[in-house]
Amino acid sequence: MITDFGQSGSAQARLHELVPGGAHTYARGADQYPEGMAPVLVRGHGCRVTDCDGNEFIEYGMGLRSVTLGHGYRPVVDAVSAAIADGVNFSRPTTLELAAAEDFLTLVPGAEMVKFAKNGSDTTTAAVRLARAVTGRPTVAACEQPFFSVDDWFIGTTEMSAGIPAQPTVRFPYGDLPALEKVLSAREVACVIMEAATALQEPPPGYLTGVRALCDRYGTLLVFDEMITGFRWSSGGAQRVYGVTPDLSCWGKAMGNGFPIAALAGRREYLELGGLRTDAARVFLLSTTHGPETASLAAFRAVVHAYATTDPIARMERAGRRLRAGFAEVTAELGIADRLRIAGRPSCLLFQTLDPSGNPSQEFRTLFLQELLRRGVLGQSFVTSAAHTNRDIDHTVEACRAAAEVYRQALEQGTVNGLLTGRPVAPALRAYAAPRRLSEVVR
């Protein structure tokens, strides 16, 4: 049982003094974990990580889904080490950029050109800018899915919109073709941007084909966000799985096994507007100092090789199926399967925490997270990697059993009081720091 988070607590307190929010990603913030139990990590290997108190955890989510092969995966580390020994960043393109582009375009159906960047937000915003230039229209139709970009066109539609002027972005529900057509018929829409599928939402029969047809009918570009689906659904993304080709697609996360690399890909006639072979007004597409640095390109090429030779998706899905079966058995035995649930694609599992009335509950979620952490499991989800072994899954199932017993006790008493230590977690994107506002100042 893990009870000592003292060094992590001290490090987190100092982080709050030096870094706004205490983390460089809102989803990594201490407010996403039980109070006093937010590990500050020092190393990782495979699917296991160690914090500065020496506690070891089996990690899920794996770097916000960016690590599919495992932390410190040796072929990636070796490829990166070899590349950086010859220099990292130059004033002209390298042959590595050419080879990486060739690798990428062999994977993605319908993509004719690609440009690399460092994060997904840059690529989705570049796609929006390009679509506006192509169509001459300002409006973006963004699916009602959690996250597309840190930039104004999207964040202006969220709860954290302070400092952002009103944006010409509209939202539409997933899986509802009439709702999308209503948006497209009422406005001059430059592009439809969406995830083709999510952990909890498979496209209804004919839906993606219908979206493609509506975009064609209204002269709107279709953009697929492949940040999560790319290299987790398949190495060619959701578009390969579902057989629908977008005009543009945006990639990141697992394509570098944690190294910072993203990509904008799509049809040549559009991407050439950011190049030198057009007579049209040029689009400032992507221009980044670190986009072509050699470490991440080498990591990407090693990832491509691993996917071609070792089938990590099959291993992720195998681990996920084993975990789902064990979790379901535990909750059924305890009679709480209707209140503590697991759902999603095997490689992208989420747990769902409901209160005694059957409503989603942050309090009950925090209690479950707390009990998992005490038993050496770290994760806001059960998103697996190819590094999760049967032993790791079995450990997790036993941790879930013990955590579920505490969860059942809370359900029986109708409250987490007396069981949960500290305040519950809060949504990462919210208008105010409350209900997890910090008042103490460390000097």
Short mmCIF file of C-alpha atoms in Angstrom, two decimals:
data_model
loop_
_atom_site.label_atom_id
_atom_site.label_comp_id
_atom_site.label_asym_id
_atom_site.label_seq_id
_atom_site.Cartn_x
_atom_site.Cartn_y
_atom_site.Cartn_z
CA MET A 1 0.00 0.00 0.00
CA ILE A 2 1.47 3.34 -1.08
CA THR A 3 0.95 6.10 1.48
CA ASP A 4 4.03 8.34 1.21
CA PHE A 5 3.80 11.17 -1.34
CA GLY A 6 5.87 13.63 0.71
CA GLN A 7 8.61 14.37 -1.81
CA SER A 8 6.09 14.57 -4.63
CA GLY A 9 4.04 17.00 -2.56
CA SER A 10 7.05 19.23 -1.97
CA ALA A 11 8.05 19.14 -5.63
CA GLN A 12 4.47 19.92 -6.68
CA ALA A 13 4.33 22.88 -4.32
CA ARG A 14 7.50 24.30 -5.87
CA LEU A 15 6.10 23.69 -9.35
CA HIS A 16 3.10 25.83 -8.47
CA GLU A 17 5.50 28.63 -7.58
CA LEU A 18 7.37 28.41 -10.87
CA VAL A 19 4.90 27.05 -13.45
CA PRO A 20 1.32 28.39 -13.78
CA GLY A 21 -0.97 25.57 -12.74
CA GLY A 22 1.99 23.48 -11.60
CA ALA A 23 2.21 21.55 -14.88
CA HIS A 24 2.79 22.27 -18.55
CA THR A 25 -0.41 20.51 -19.62
CA TYR A 26 -3.76 21.08 -17.91
CA ALA A 27 -4.58 17.37 -18.11
CA ARG A 28 -1.38 16.68 -16.10
CA GLY A 29 -2.34 19.11 -13.34
CA ALA A 30 -2.52 18.17 -9.68
CA ASP A 31 -6.21 19.09 -9.73
CA GLN A 32 -6.76 16.01 -11.89
CA TYR A 33 -5.65 13.75 -9.03
CA PRO A 34 -6.64 13.27 -5.39
CA GLU A 35 -5.22 15.98 -3.14
CA GLY A 36 -1.80 15.11 -1.77
CA MET A 37 -1.52 12.14 -4.14
CA ALA A 38 -0.23 13.64 -7.38
CA PRO A 39 3.05 11.81 -8.06
CA VAL A 40 5.91 13.82 -9.54
CA LEU A 41 7.79 11.34 -11.69
CA VAL A 42 11.50 10.78 -12.19
CA ARG A 43 11.68 7.87 -14.64
CA GLY A 44 9.76 5.27 -16.58
CA HIS A 45 10.43 1.95 -18.25
CA GLY A 46 7.86 0.01 -20.24
CA CYS A 47 4.53 0.79 -18.60
CA ARG A 48 5.99 1.39 -15.13
CA VAL A 49 6.96 4.76 -13.71
CA THR A 50 8.69 5.84 -10.49
CA ASP A 51 8.04 9.03 -8.54
CA CYS A 52 10.44 11.08 -6.43
CA ASP A 53 9.37 9.18 -3.29
CA GLY A 54 10.50 5.93 -4.88
CA ASN A 55 6.94 4.67 -5.41
CA GLU A 56 6.43 2.56 -8.53
CA PHE A 57 3.20 2.63 -10.51
CA ILE A 58 1.75 0.87 -13.51
CA GLU A 59 0.84 3.78 -15.75
CA TYR A 60 -2.21 4.08 -17.98
CA GLY A 61 -2.84 6.85 -20.45
CA MET A 62 0.90 6.67 -21.17
CA GLY A 63 1.84 10.29 -21.68
CA LEU A 64 -1.68 11.42 -22.67
CA ARG A 65 -1.80 8.52 -25.16
CA SER A 66 1.50 9.53 -26.80
CA VAL A 67 3.46 6.42 -25.77
CA THR A 68 2.26 3.19 -27.34
CA LEU A 69 5.48 1.15 -27.41
CA GLY A 70 6.48 1.81 -23.80
CA HIS A 71 8.73 4.26 -22.00
CA GLY A 72 12.38 3.98 -22.97
CA TYR A 73 11.58 1.64 -25.87
CA ARG A 74 15.07 0.62 -26.93
CA PRO A 75 14.80 0.74 -30.75
CA VAL A 76 13.42 4.29 -30.54
CA VAL A 77 16.08 5.34 -28.02
CA ASP A 78 18.82 3.86 -30.19
CA ALA A 79 17.52 5.56 -33.34
CA VAL A 80 17.32 8.91 -31.56
CA SER A 81 20.80 8.52 -30.07
CA ALA A 82 22.31 7.76 -33.46
CA ALA A 83 20.55 10.69 -35.10
CA ILE A 84 21.43 13.36 -32.56
CA ALA A 85 25.09 12.32 -32.59
CA ASP A 86 25.21 13.85 -36.08
CA GLY A 87 23.44 17.07 -35.12
CA VAL A 88 19.90 18.03 -34.22
CA ASN A 89 18.90 21.16 -36.11
CA PHE A 90 20.26 22.70 -39.31
CA SER A 91 19.64 25.66 -41.60
CA ARG A 92 18.58 23.43 -44.50
CA PRO A 93 16.40 20.30 -44.86
CA THR A 94 18.00 16.92 -44.21
CA THR A 95 17.68 13.57 -45.94
CA LEU A 96 15.98 12.42 -42.73
CA GLU A 97 13.07 14.79 -43.50
CA LEU A 98 12.71 13.22 -46.93
CA ALA A 99 12.80 9.67 -45.56
CA ALA A 100 10.30 10.49 -42.79
CA ALA A 101 7.91 12.09 -45.28
CA GLU A 102 8.14 9.02 -47.52
CA ASP A 103 7.45 6.75 -44.55
CA PHE A 104 4.44 8.79 -43.52
CA LEU A 105 2.85 8.97 -46.94
CA THR A 106 3.06 5.20 -47.39
CA LEU A 107 0.89 4.80 -44.28
CA VAL A 108 -1.91 7.30 -44.79
CA PRO A 109 -4.46 6.64 -47.53
CA GLY A 110 -5.21 9.65 -49.71
CA ALA A 111 -2.44 11.83 -48.23
CA GLU A 112 -0.24 13.25 -50.97
CA MET A 113 1.87 15.71 -49.00
CA VAL A 114 2.89 16.11 -45.36
CA LYS A 115 4.43 18.79 -43.19
CA PHE A 116 5.87 18.04 -39.77
CA ALA A 117 5.46 20.15 -36.66
CA LYS A 118 5.88 19.82 -32.91
CA ASN A 119 2.35 19.64 -31.50
CA GLY A 120 -1.14 18.83 -32.60
CA SER A 121 -2.56 22.29 -32.02
CA ASP A 122 -0.22 23.77 -34.61
CA THR A 123 -1.41 21.29 -37.21
CA THR A 124 -5.13 21.67 -36.56
CA THR A 125 -4.79 25.45 -36.65
CA ALA A 126 -2.81 25.21 -39.89
CA ALA A 127 -5.61 23.06 -41.32
CA VAL A 128 -8.19 25.68 -40.32
CA ARG A 129 -6.10 28.48 -41.84
CA LEU A 130 -5.65 26.52 -45.05
CA ALA A 131 -9.36 25.69 -45.29
CA ARG A 132 -10.26 29.35 -44.84
CA ALA A 133 -7.84 30.31 -47.61
CA VAL A 134 -9.18 27.63 -49.96
CA THR A 135 -12.85 28.47 -49.42
CA GLY A 136 -12.73 32.16 -48.56
CA ARG A 137 -15.00 31.40 -45.59
CA PRO A 138 -14.39 32.19 -41.90
CA THR A 139 -16.53 29.67 -40.02
CA VAL A 140 -15.24 26.41 -38.59
CA ALA A 141 -17.62 23.56 -37.71
CA ALA A 142 -16.00 21.59 -34.89
CA CYS A 143 -17.54 18.36 -33.65
CA GLU A 144 -18.68 18.25 -30.03
CA GLN A 145 -15.62 16.30 -28.96
CA PRO A 146 -13.28 17.22 -26.10
CA PHE A 147 -10.27 18.94 -27.63
CA PHE A 148 -8.82 20.15 -30.93
CA SER A 149 -6.38 23.00 -30.25
CA VAL A 150 -4.97 25.46 -27.74
CA ASP A 151 -5.57 28.25 -30.27
CA ASP A 152 -8.36 30.83 -30.17
CA TRP A 153 -10.60 29.29 -32.83
CA PHE A 154 -11.21 26.31 -30.50
CA ILE A 155 -10.43 27.41 -26.92
CA GLY A 156 -12.81 30.32 -27.45
CA THR A 157 -15.63 27.75 -27.48
CA THR A 158 -14.66 26.21 -24.11
CA GLU A 159 -15.11 27.24 -20.48
CA MET A 160 -11.55 28.66 -20.45
CA SER A 161 -12.26 31.44 -22.93
CA ALA A 162 -10.91 34.39 -20.89
CA GLY A 163 -8.88 36.75 -23.05
CA ILE A 164 -10.27 35.39 -26.32
CA PRO A 165 -12.62 37.42 -28.55
CA ALA A 166 -15.73 35.75 -29.96
CA GLN A 167 -14.80 33.14 -32.56
CA PRO A 168 -16.63 32.10 -35.76
CA THR A 169 -16.64 28.48 -34.63
CA VAL A 170 -19.80 26.42 -34.30
CA ARG A 171 -20.24 22.97 -32.81
CA PHE A 172 -22.21 19.98 -34.05
CA PRO A 173 -23.03 16.62 -32.42
CA TYR A 174 -21.29 13.43 -33.47
CA GLY A 175 -23.30 10.82 -35.34
CA ASP A 176 -26.11 13.17 -36.44
CA LEU A 177 -26.02 13.93 -40.17
CA PRO A 178 -29.14 16.17 -40.19
CA ALA A 179 -27.57 18.33 -37.45
CA LEU A 180 -24.40 18.74 -39.50
CA GLU A 181 -26.35 19.57 -42.63
CA LYS A 182 -28.27 22.24 -40.70
CA VAL A 183 -24.94 23.86 -39.76
CA LEU A 184 -23.56 23.67 -43.29
CA SER A 185 -26.71 25.02 -44.91
CA ALA A 186 -27.01 27.95 -42.49
CA ARG A 187 -23.42 29.21 -42.59
CA GLU A 188 -20.45 29.64 -44.90
CA VAL A 189 -18.30 26.90 -43.38
CA ALA A 190 -14.62 26.60 -44.31
CA CYS A 191 -14.08 23.17 -42.79
CA VAL A 192 -15.59 20.44 -40.70
CA ILE A 193 -13.07 19.19 -38.14
CA MET A 194 -13.70 16.02 -36.17
CA GLU A 195 -12.33 12.80 -34.79
CA ALA A 196 -13.63 10.02 -37.01
CA ALA A 197 -14.16 7.93 -33.87
CA THR A 198 -13.44 8.12 -30.16
CA ALA A 199 -12.97 5.62 -27.38
CA LEU A 200 -16.70 5.71 -26.66
CA GLN A 201 -18.11 6.52 -30.09
CA GLU A 202 -17.87 4.29 -33.13
CA PRO A 203 -19.30 5.89 -36.27
CA PRO A 204 -22.86 4.74 -36.99
CA PRO A 205 -23.22 2.85 -40.30
CA GLY A 206 -22.85 5.27 -43.19
CA TYR A 207 -22.10 8.25 -40.96
CA LEU A 208 -18.58 9.10 -42.10
CA THR A 209 -19.52 8.51 -45.73
CA GLY A 210 -22.42 10.90 -45.17
CA VAL A 211 -20.14 13.53 -43.62
CA ARG A 212 -17.84 13.24 -46.63
CA ALA A 213 -20.79 13.68 -48.99
CA LEU A 214 -22.14 16.71 -47.11
CA CYS A 215 -18.74 18.41 -47.19
CA ASP A 216 -18.52 17.82 -50.93
CA ARG A 217 -22.04 19.15 -51.47
CA TYR A 218 -21.40 22.36 -49.56
CA GLY A 219 -17.84 22.95 -50.75
CA THR A 220 -16.44 22.47 -47.26
CA LEU A 221 -13.11 20.81 -46.49
CA LEU A 222 -13.20 17.73 -44.25
CA VAL A 223 -10.46 17.55 -41.61
CA PHE A 224 -9.87 14.44 -39.49
CA ASP A 225 -8.10 14.87 -36.17
CA GLU A 226 -6.02 11.68 -35.90
CA MET A 227 -4.16 12.61 -32.72
CA ILE A 228 -5.61 9.70 -30.75
CA THR A 229 -6.75 7.35 -33.51
CA GLY A 230 -3.45 7.55 -35.39
CA PHE A 231 -1.19 4.63 -34.37
CA ARG A 232 -3.84 3.42 -31.90
CA TRP A 233 -6.69 2.43 -34.25
CA SER A 234 -4.14 1.69 -36.97
CA SER A 235 -0.85 3.05 -38.26
CA GLY A 236 -2.90 4.64 -41.03
CA GLY A 237 -5.34 6.14 -38.59
CA ALA A 238 -9.12 6.01 -38.44
CA GLN A 239 -9.37 6.89 -42.12
CA ARG A 240 -7.77 3.57 -42.98
CA VAL A 241 -10.03 1.65 -40.57
CA TYR A 242 -13.29 3.22 -41.78
CA GLY A 243 -12.37 3.77 -45.43
CA VAL A 244 -13.24 7.47 -45.63
CA THR A 245 -10.58 9.90 -46.85
CA PRO A 246 -10.56 13.49 -45.55
CA ASP A 247 -9.14 16.47 -47.40
CA LEU A 248 -6.69 17.11 -44.56
CA SER A 249 -5.65 15.14 -41.49
CA CYS A 250 -3.78 16.13 -38.35
CA TRP A 251 -1.47 13.80 -36.44
CA GLY A 252 0.64 13.72 -33.29
CA LYS A 253 0.90 11.86 -29.99
CA ALA A 254 1.88 8.22 -30.65
CA MET A 255 3.65 8.85 -33.95
CA GLY A 256 6.84 9.58 -31.99
CA ASN A 257 6.30 7.28 -28.98
CA GLY A 258 6.39 10.34 -26.74
CA PHE A 259 8.85 12.41 -28.74
CA PRO A 260 7.42 15.78 -29.86
CA ILE A 261 6.27 15.37 -33.44
CA ALA A 262 3.04 16.17 -35.26
CA ALA A 263 1.98 16.29 -38.89
CA LEU A 264 -0.44 17.93 -41.26
CA ALA A 265 -1.22 15.79 -44.28
CA GLY A 266 -3.67 15.84 -47.16
CA ARG A 267 -4.41 16.56 -50.76
CA ARG A 268 -1.68 18.13 -52.83
CA GLU A 269 -3.93 20.81 -54.36
CA TYR A 270 -4.49 22.29 -50.91
CA LEU A 271 -1.08 21.82 -49.27
CA GLU A 272 0.70 23.32 -52.28
CA LEU A 273 -0.89 26.65 -51.30
CA GLY A 274 1.73 26.75 -48.55
CA GLY A 275 4.55 25.99 -50.99
CA LEU A 276 6.37 27.42 -53.97
CA ARG A 277 4.47 25.78 -56.81
CA THR A 278 1.37 27.94 -56.83
CA ASP A 279 0.27 31.20 -58.42
CA ALA A 280 -2.38 31.73 -55.74
CA ALA A 281 -1.87 33.87 -52.65
CA ARG A 282 0.43 31.89 -50.37
CA VAL A 283 -0.82 30.45 -47.10
CA PHE A 284 1.46 30.66 -44.06
CA LEU A 285 0.99 26.99 -43.35
CA LEU A 286 3.57 25.74 -40.85
CA SER A 287 7.01 27.21 -40.25
CA THR A 288 8.71 25.95 -37.12
CA THR A 289 12.33 26.02 -36.02
CA HIS A 290 12.05 22.63 -34.36
CA GLY A 291 9.62 20.90 -36.74
CA PRO A 292 12.38 19.03 -38.59
CA GLU A 293 14.78 18.40 -35.69
CA THR A 294 16.40 15.02 -36.11
CA ALA A 295 15.56 13.38 -32.76
CA SER A 296 11.80 13.30 -33.31
CA LEU A 297 12.03 12.38 -36.98
CA ALA A 298 14.31 9.47 -36.08
CA ALA A 299 11.86 8.46 -33.34
CA PHE A 300 9.02 8.54 -35.86
CA ARG A 301 10.89 6.34 -38.33
CA ALA A 302 11.66 3.84 -35.56
CA VAL A 303 7.97 3.82 -34.59
CA VAL A 304 6.99 3.11 -38.21
CA HIS A 305 9.43 0.19 -38.26
CA ALA A 306 8.07 -1.16 -34.97
CA TYR A 307 4.52 -1.04 -36.28
CA ALA A 308 5.57 -2.83 -39.46
CA THR A 309 7.41 -5.61 -37.62
CA THR A 310 5.93 -6.14 -34.14
CA ASP A 311 2.15 -5.36 -34.29
CA PRO A 312 1.87 -3.16 -31.18
CA ILE A 313 -1.81 -2.47 -31.83
CA ALA A 314 -2.60 -6.16 -31.37
CA ARG A 315 -0.68 -6.14 -28.06
CA MET A 316 -2.48 -3.01 -26.85
CA GLU A 317 -5.83 -4.52 -27.70
CA ARG A 318 -4.96 -7.86 -26.11
CA ALA A 319 -4.02 -6.09 -22.87
CA GLY A 320 -7.19 -4.01 -23.01
CA ARG A 321 -9.43 -7.05 -23.50
CA ARG A 322 -7.80 -8.83 -20.56
CA LEU A 323 -8.23 -5.76 -18.36
CA ARG A 324 -11.85 -5.24 -19.38
CA ALA A 325 -12.71 -8.86 -18.66
CA GLY A 326 -11.05 -8.77 -15.25
CA PHE A 327 -12.63 -5.44 -14.33
CA ALA A 328 -16.09 -6.62 -15.37
CA GLU A 329 -15.69 -9.79 -13.32
CA VAL A 330 -14.72 -7.79 -10.24
CA THR A 331 -17.60 -5.30 -10.44
CA ALA A 332 -20.10 -8.07 -11.18
CA GLU A 333 -18.96 -10.08 -8.14
CA LEU A 334 -19.34 -6.98 -5.96
CA GLY A 335 -22.72 -6.13 -7.44
CA ILE A 336 -21.71 -2.63 -8.57
CA ALA A 337 -21.33 -3.12 -12.34
CA ASP A 338 -24.05 -0.54 -12.93
CA ARG A 339 -22.14 2.11 -10.95
CA LEU A 340 -18.47 1.40 -11.76
CA ARG A 341 -18.01 0.64 -15.44
CA ILE A 342 -15.37 0.21 -18.09
CA ALA A 343 -16.00 1.13 -21.73
CA GLY A 344 -14.28 1.90 -24.99
CA ARG A 345 -12.08 0.38 -27.65
CA PRO A 346 -9.73 -2.24 -26.10
CA SER A 347 -6.68 -0.05 -26.80
CA CYS A 348 -8.43 3.07 -25.45
CA LEU A 349 -10.42 2.06 -22.38
CA LEU A 350 -12.04 4.51 -19.97
CA PHE A 351 -13.60 3.91 -16.58
CA GLN A 352 -16.91 5.51 -15.68
CA THR A 353 -17.78 6.36 -12.08
CA LEU A 354 -21.42 6.85 -11.08
CA ASP A 355 -22.92 7.83 -7.74
CA PRO A 356 -25.73 5.95 -5.95
CA SER A 357 -28.30 7.71 -8.17
CA GLY A 358 -26.51 6.65 -11.36
CA ASN A 359 -25.13 10.10 -12.18
CA PRO A 360 -21.50 10.72 -13.25
CA SER A 361 -19.60 11.80 -10.16
CA GLN A 362 -16.27 13.58 -9.70
CA GLU A 363 -16.34 12.62 -6.02
CA PHE A 364 -16.66 8.91 -6.76
CA ARG A 365 -14.12 9.19 -9.57
CA THR A 366 -11.61 10.71 -7.16
CA LEU A 367 -12.24 7.98 -4.63
CA PHE A 368 -11.53 5.32 -7.25
CA LEU A 369 -8.35 7.15 -8.38
CA GLN A 370 -7.25 7.45 -4.75
CA GLU A 371 -7.60 3.74 -4.09
CA LEU A 372 -5.83 2.79 -7.33
CA LEU A 373 -2.90 5.08 -6.52
CA ARG A 374 -2.57 3.50 -3.09
CA ARG A 375 -2.21 0.17 -4.84
CA GLY A 376 0.35 1.24 -7.43
CA VAL A 377 -1.84 2.11 -10.42
CA LEU A 378 -1.56 5.57 -12.00
CA GLY A 379 -4.03 6.62 -14.62
CA GLN A 380 -6.98 8.82 -15.40
CA SER A 381 -8.07 6.05 -17.76
CA PHE A 382 -7.19 2.47 -18.65
CA VAL A 383 -5.56 3.37 -21.98
CA THR A 384 -3.00 0.62 -22.57
CA SER A 385 0.30 0.35 -24.42
CA ALA A 386 2.11 -2.52 -26.08
CA ALA A 387 4.31 -2.65 -22.95
CA HIS A 388 1.47 -3.74 -20.64
CA THR A 389 2.11 -7.41 -19.89
CA ASN A 390 -0.26 -10.01 -18.45
CA ARG A 391 1.47 -9.46 -15.09
CA ASP A 392 0.79 -5.74 -15.25
CA ILE A 393 -2.86 -6.31 -16.15
CA ASP A 394 -3.34 -8.87 -13.40
CA HIS A 395 -1.82 -6.46 -10.85
CA THR A 396 -4.22 -3.79 -12.10
CA VAL A 397 -7.24 -6.06 -11.80
CA GLU A 398 -6.33 -6.88 -8.20
CA ALA A 399 -5.92 -3.15 -7.50
CA CYS A 400 -9.33 -2.60 -9.06
CA ARG A 401 -10.80 -5.28 -6.81
CA ALA A 402 -9.57 -3.58 -3.65
CA ALA A 403 -10.54 -0.13 -4.94
CA ALA A 404 -13.99 -1.40 -5.94
CA GLU A 405 -14.59 -2.74 -2.45
CA VAL A 406 -14.04 0.78 -1.06
CA TYR A 407 -16.21 2.15 -3.86
CA ARG A 408 -19.03 -0.22 -2.91
CA GLN A 409 -18.76 0.95 0.70
CA ALA A 410 -19.22 4.54 -0.47
CA LEU A 411 -22.23 3.53 -2.55
CA GLU A 412 -23.78 1.74 0.41
CA GLN A 413 -23.36 4.73 2.71
CA GLY A 414 -24.45 7.11 -0.06
CA THR A 415 -21.40 9.36 0.18
CA VAL A 416 -17.60 9.39 -0.11
CA ASN A 417 -17.35 11.16 3.26
CA GLY A 418 -14.93 9.41 5.56
CA LEU A 419 -13.38 7.55 2.64
CA LEU A 420 -12.09 10.29 0.33
CA THR A 421 -9.17 12.38 1.54
CA GLY A 422 -9.33 15.96 0.29
CA ARG A 423 -11.36 17.65 -2.43
CA PRO A 424 -12.51 15.86 -5.58
CA VAL A 425 -10.91 16.37 -8.96
CA ALA A 426 -12.31 19.03 -11.26
CA PRO A 427 -12.63 19.39 -15.05
CA ALA A 428 -9.32 20.41 -16.61
CA LEU A 429 -10.99 23.09 -18.75
CA ARG A 430 -13.09 25.21 -16.41
CA ALA A 431 -13.75 28.92 -16.04
CA TYR A 432 -12.27 29.33 -12.54
CA ALA A 433 -9.64 27.64 -10.40
CA ALA A 434 -12.34 26.74 -7.86
CA PRO A 435 -13.20 24.14 -6.69
CA ARG A 436 -9.49 23.26 -6.60
CA ARG A 437 -8.10 26.75 -6.09
CA LEU A 438 -4.83 26.88 -4.16
CA SER A 439 -4.37 29.54 -1.50
CA GLU A 440 -1.07 28.66 0.13
CA VAL A 441 2.08 30.42 -1.09
CA VAL A 442 5.42 28.63 -0.90
CA ARG A 443 8.62 30.68 -0.83
#
